[in-house]
Amino acid sequence: MKVLRHEEFSEGCEAACNGPYANRWSKTMVGYGPEDNHFVVELTYNYGITHYEQGNDFLGITIQSSEALKRATATNWPIEESDGLKFVKAPGGYKFYIVDKPQPLDKDPVIKVALASSNLSRSVDYWNGLLNLKIFEKKDKSAVLGFADDQAKLELVDIGGPVNHAKAYGRIAFSCPFEEQPIIDQKVREANGKILTPLISLDTPGKATVRVIILADPDDHEICFVDDESFRQLSQVDPNSDADLDKFIKSDKSRA
């Protein structure tokens, strides 16, 4: 993946974007292409925090890339296997499942991101019935949903028990037209759904201000809907992001 943009913040996010921390933090967006048409990972770094307690909520990201497996082999990065699918673990323990096929050039190599569910039927009712994600595949213990055929999908996997977010949880984010955010707000309220952060505008130093609404599904997976008009400005690929990231990594004394 490539570093697409890097941003530094002096204090915690009003919408808890960096978790329950009030300290200085940074955000680094990485992916196989621009955020406007690719699935991207938001890496959040809280200065001075050296460990996160992980739960069982985030099950992994699936990517099609024989090239990634070759790079892992070349660098002696451990490759493990589960149910016939190979995977590697990031330094924090998060799993990246790798489909052993050539990385596509005409579409995003990220196939899906998987979240745990304590009750699959209830989860599908929320994501499909309330949030309008289309069901692409349904099995006894899992379902694959998404907004479009050519986008990365969300997989919900029934784990047969409670979902524990511990202290390392993140959130799934989507962009949508500015005018649709109040509609989402109204639908969730009418369904007695959980709204963690009502419509709020968030500033990024030197960049566009975006409006977001943050929800929680029945298992408390956080979902952010950001207004697409402002997000397109905020998410422009920054050619200086690699250099900025390196600079801040080298100057970070919080772990000394």
PDB file of C-alpha atoms in Angstrom, residues 22-127:
ATOM      1  CA  ALA A  22      -7.232  13.403  24.896  1.00  0.00           C
ATOM      2  CA  ASN A  23      -3.571  13.504  23.918  1.00  0.00           C
ATOM      3  CA  ARG A  24      -1.690  14.448  20.787  1.00  0.00           C
ATOM      4  CA  TRP A  25      -2.271  11.998  17.948  1.00  0.00           C
ATOM      5  CA  SER A  26      -1.773  11.464  14.238  1.00  0.00           C
ATOM      6  CA  LYS A  27      -3.672   9.897  11.359  1.00  0.00           C
ATOM      7  CA  THR A  28      -2.109   8.160   8.365  1.00  0.00           C
ATOM      8  CA  MET A  29      -4.209   6.966   5.446  1.00  0.00           C
ATOM      9  CA  VAL A  30      -2.769   4.063   3.453  1.00  0.00           C
ATOM     10  CA  GLY A  31      -4.176   2.149   0.493  1.00  0.00           C
ATOM     11  CA  TYR A  32      -3.693   0.980  -3.077  1.00  0.00           C
ATOM     12  CA  GLY A  33      -5.061   4.174  -4.589  1.00  0.00           C
ATOM     13  CA  PRO A  34      -6.895   7.439  -3.857  1.00  0.00           C
ATOM     14  CA  GLU A  35      -9.458   7.403  -1.066  1.00  0.00           C
ATOM     15  CA  ASP A  36     -12.144   8.570  -3.460  1.00  0.00           C
ATOM     16  CA  ASN A  37     -12.300   5.179  -5.200  1.00  0.00           C
ATOM     17  CA  HIS A  38     -10.377   2.741  -3.004  1.00  0.00           C
ATOM     18  CA  PHE A  39     -10.755   1.134   0.388  1.00  0.00           C
ATOM     19  CA  VAL A  40      -8.131   2.662   2.650  1.00  0.00           C
ATOM     20  CA  VAL A  41      -6.860   1.941   6.139  1.00  0.00           C
ATOM     21  CA  GLU A  42      -6.670   4.739   8.686  1.00  0.00           C
ATOM     22  CA  LEU A  43      -3.752   4.153  11.040  1.00  0.00           C
ATOM     23  CA  THR A  44      -4.204   6.111  14.256  1.00  0.00           C
ATOM     24  CA  TYR A  45      -1.214   6.760  16.467  1.00  0.00           C
ATOM     25  CA  ASN A  46      -1.645   8.128  19.983  1.00  0.00           C
ATOM     26  CA  TYR A  47       1.580   9.635  21.261  1.00  0.00           C
ATOM     27  CA  GLY A  48       2.729   7.977  24.467  1.00  0.00           C
ATOM     28  CA  ILE A  49       0.405   4.964  24.161  1.00  0.00           C
ATOM     29  CA  THR A  50       2.523   1.846  23.766  1.00  0.00           C
ATOM     30  CA  HIS A  51      -0.098  -0.897  23.876  1.00  0.00           C
ATOM     31  CA  TYR A  52      -3.757  -1.466  22.970  1.00  0.00           C
ATOM     32  CA  GLU A  53      -5.906  -4.174  24.502  1.00  0.00           C
ATOM     33  CA  GLN A  54      -7.496  -5.997  21.582  1.00  0.00           C
ATOM     34  CA  GLY A  55     -10.866  -7.672  21.549  1.00  0.00           C
ATOM     35  CA  ASN A  56     -12.499 -10.110  19.142  1.00  0.00           C
ATOM     36  CA  ASP A  57     -14.376  -7.522  17.080  1.00  0.00           C
ATOM     37  CA  PHE A  58     -12.084  -7.016  14.075  1.00  0.00           C
ATOM     38  CA  LEU A  59     -11.472 -10.253  12.169  1.00  0.00           C
ATOM     39  CA  GLY A  60      -9.234  -9.067   9.337  1.00  0.00           C
ATOM     40  CA  ILE A  61      -8.907  -7.629   5.855  1.00  0.00           C
ATOM     41  CA  THR A  62      -8.777  -9.804   2.715  1.00  0.00           C
ATOM     42  CA  ILE A  63      -6.556  -8.725  -0.181  1.00  0.00           C
ATOM     43  CA  GLN A  64      -5.882 -10.308  -3.570  1.00  0.00           C
ATOM     44  CA  SER A  65      -2.119 -10.143  -4.056  1.00  0.00           C
ATOM     45  CA  SER A  66       0.324 -12.927  -4.877  1.00  0.00           C
ATOM     46  CA  GLU A  67       2.913 -10.153  -4.873  1.00  0.00           C
ATOM     47  CA  ALA A  68       2.313  -9.498  -1.165  1.00  0.00           C
ATOM     48  CA  LEU A  69       2.992 -13.153  -0.378  1.00  0.00           C
ATOM     49  CA  LYS A  70       6.213 -13.018  -2.400  1.00  0.00           C
ATOM     50  CA  ARG A  71       7.351  -9.922  -0.495  1.00  0.00           C
ATOM     51  CA  ALA A  72       6.518 -11.609   2.809  1.00  0.00           C
ATOM     52  CA  THR A  73       8.583 -14.644   1.811  1.00  0.00           C
ATOM     53  CA  ALA A  74      11.480 -12.472   0.634  1.00  0.00           C
ATOM     54  CA  THR A  75      11.592 -10.601   3.952  1.00  0.00           C
ATOM     55  CA  ASN A  76      10.963 -13.666   6.146  1.00  0.00           C
ATOM     56  CA  TRP A  77       7.656 -12.235   7.352  1.00  0.00           C
ATOM     57  CA  PRO A  78       5.678 -15.144   8.912  1.00  0.00           C
ATOM     58  CA  ILE A  79       2.914 -16.486   6.651  1.00  0.00           C
ATOM     59  CA  GLU A  80       0.223 -18.468   8.450  1.00  0.00           C
ATOM     60  CA  GLU A  81      -2.798 -20.352   7.162  1.00  0.00           C
ATOM     61  CA  SER A  82      -6.397 -20.800   8.325  1.00  0.00           C
ATOM     62  CA  ASP A  83      -9.126 -22.743   6.502  1.00  0.00           C
ATOM     63  CA  GLY A  84      -6.982 -22.853   3.376  1.00  0.00           C
ATOM     64  CA  LEU A  85      -6.385 -19.107   3.260  1.00  0.00           C
ATOM     65  CA  LYS A  86      -2.975 -17.621   3.926  1.00  0.00           C
ATOM     66  CA  PHE A  87      -2.589 -14.586   6.151  1.00  0.00           C
ATOM     67  CA  VAL A  88       0.030 -12.326   7.678  1.00  0.00           C
ATOM     68  CA  LYS A  89      -0.189 -10.331  10.881  1.00  0.00           C
ATOM     69  CA  ALA A  90       0.619  -6.649  11.174  1.00  0.00           C
ATOM     70  CA  PRO A  91       2.873  -5.628  14.102  1.00  0.00           C
ATOM     71  CA  GLY A  92      -0.224  -4.918  16.221  1.00  0.00           C
ATOM     72  CA  GLY A  93      -1.604  -8.408  15.577  1.00  0.00           C
ATOM     73  CA  TYR A  94      -4.246  -7.502  13.002  1.00  0.00           C
ATOM     74  CA  LYS A  95      -4.723 -10.122  10.273  1.00  0.00           C
ATOM     75  CA  PHE A  96      -4.437  -9.556   6.526  1.00  0.00           C
ATOM     76  CA  TYR A  97      -5.745 -12.542   4.566  1.00  0.00           C
ATOM     77  CA  ILE A  98      -4.091 -12.879   1.168  1.00  0.00           C
ATOM     78  CA  VAL A  99      -5.739 -14.481  -1.854  1.00  0.00           C
ATOM     79  CA  ASP A 100      -2.896 -16.025  -3.853  1.00  0.00           C
ATOM     80  CA  LYS A 101      -3.753 -14.496  -7.223  1.00  0.00           C
ATOM     81  CA  PRO A 102      -2.057 -11.658  -9.159  1.00  0.00           C
ATOM     82  CA  GLN A 103      -2.867  -8.240  -7.768  1.00  0.00           C
ATOM     83  CA  PRO A 104      -5.488  -6.637 -10.066  1.00  0.00           C
ATOM     84  CA  LEU A 105      -4.577  -3.437 -11.869  1.00  0.00           C
ATOM     85  CA  ASP A 106      -8.109  -2.428 -12.879  1.00  0.00           C
ATOM     86  CA  LYS A 107      -9.709  -2.524  -9.431  1.00  0.00           C
ATOM     87  CA  ASP A 108      -8.943  -2.255  -5.729  1.00  0.00           C
ATOM     88  CA  PRO A 109      -7.028  -5.332  -4.464  1.00  0.00           C
ATOM     89  CA  VAL A 110      -8.887  -5.060  -1.132  1.00  0.00           C
ATOM     90  CA  ILE A 111     -11.765  -7.557  -1.303  1.00  0.00           C
ATOM     91  CA  LYS A 112     -13.414  -7.222   2.089  1.00  0.00           C
ATOM     92  CA  VAL A 113     -13.090  -6.322   5.745  1.00  0.00           C
ATOM     93  CA  ALA A 114     -14.582  -8.719   8.305  1.00  0.00           C
ATOM     94  CA  LEU A 115     -16.293  -7.841  11.589  1.00  0.00           C
ATOM     95  CA  ALA A 116     -17.600 -10.148  14.295  1.00  0.00           C
ATOM     96  CA  SER A 117     -21.320 -10.472  14.997  1.00  0.00           C
ATOM     97  CA  SER A 118     -23.039 -11.950  18.036  1.00  0.00           C
ATOM     98  CA  ASN A 119     -26.283 -12.424  16.089  1.00  0.00           C
ATOM     99  CA  LEU A 120     -25.984 -12.545  12.307  1.00  0.00           C
ATOM    100  CA  SER A 121     -29.670 -12.034  11.570  1.00  0.00           C
ATOM    101  CA  ARG A 122     -29.781  -8.946  13.759  1.00  0.00           C
ATOM    102  CA  SER A 123     -26.599  -7.560  12.205  1.00  0.00           C
ATOM    103  CA  VAL A 124     -27.875  -8.080   8.660  1.00  0.00           C
ATOM    104  CA  ASP A 125     -31.165  -6.408   9.558  1.00  0.00           C
ATOM    105  CA  TYR A 126     -29.200  -3.358  10.692  1.00  0.00           C
ATOM    106  CA  TRP A 127     -26.663  -3.068   7.890  1.00  0.00           C
TER     107      TRP A 127
END
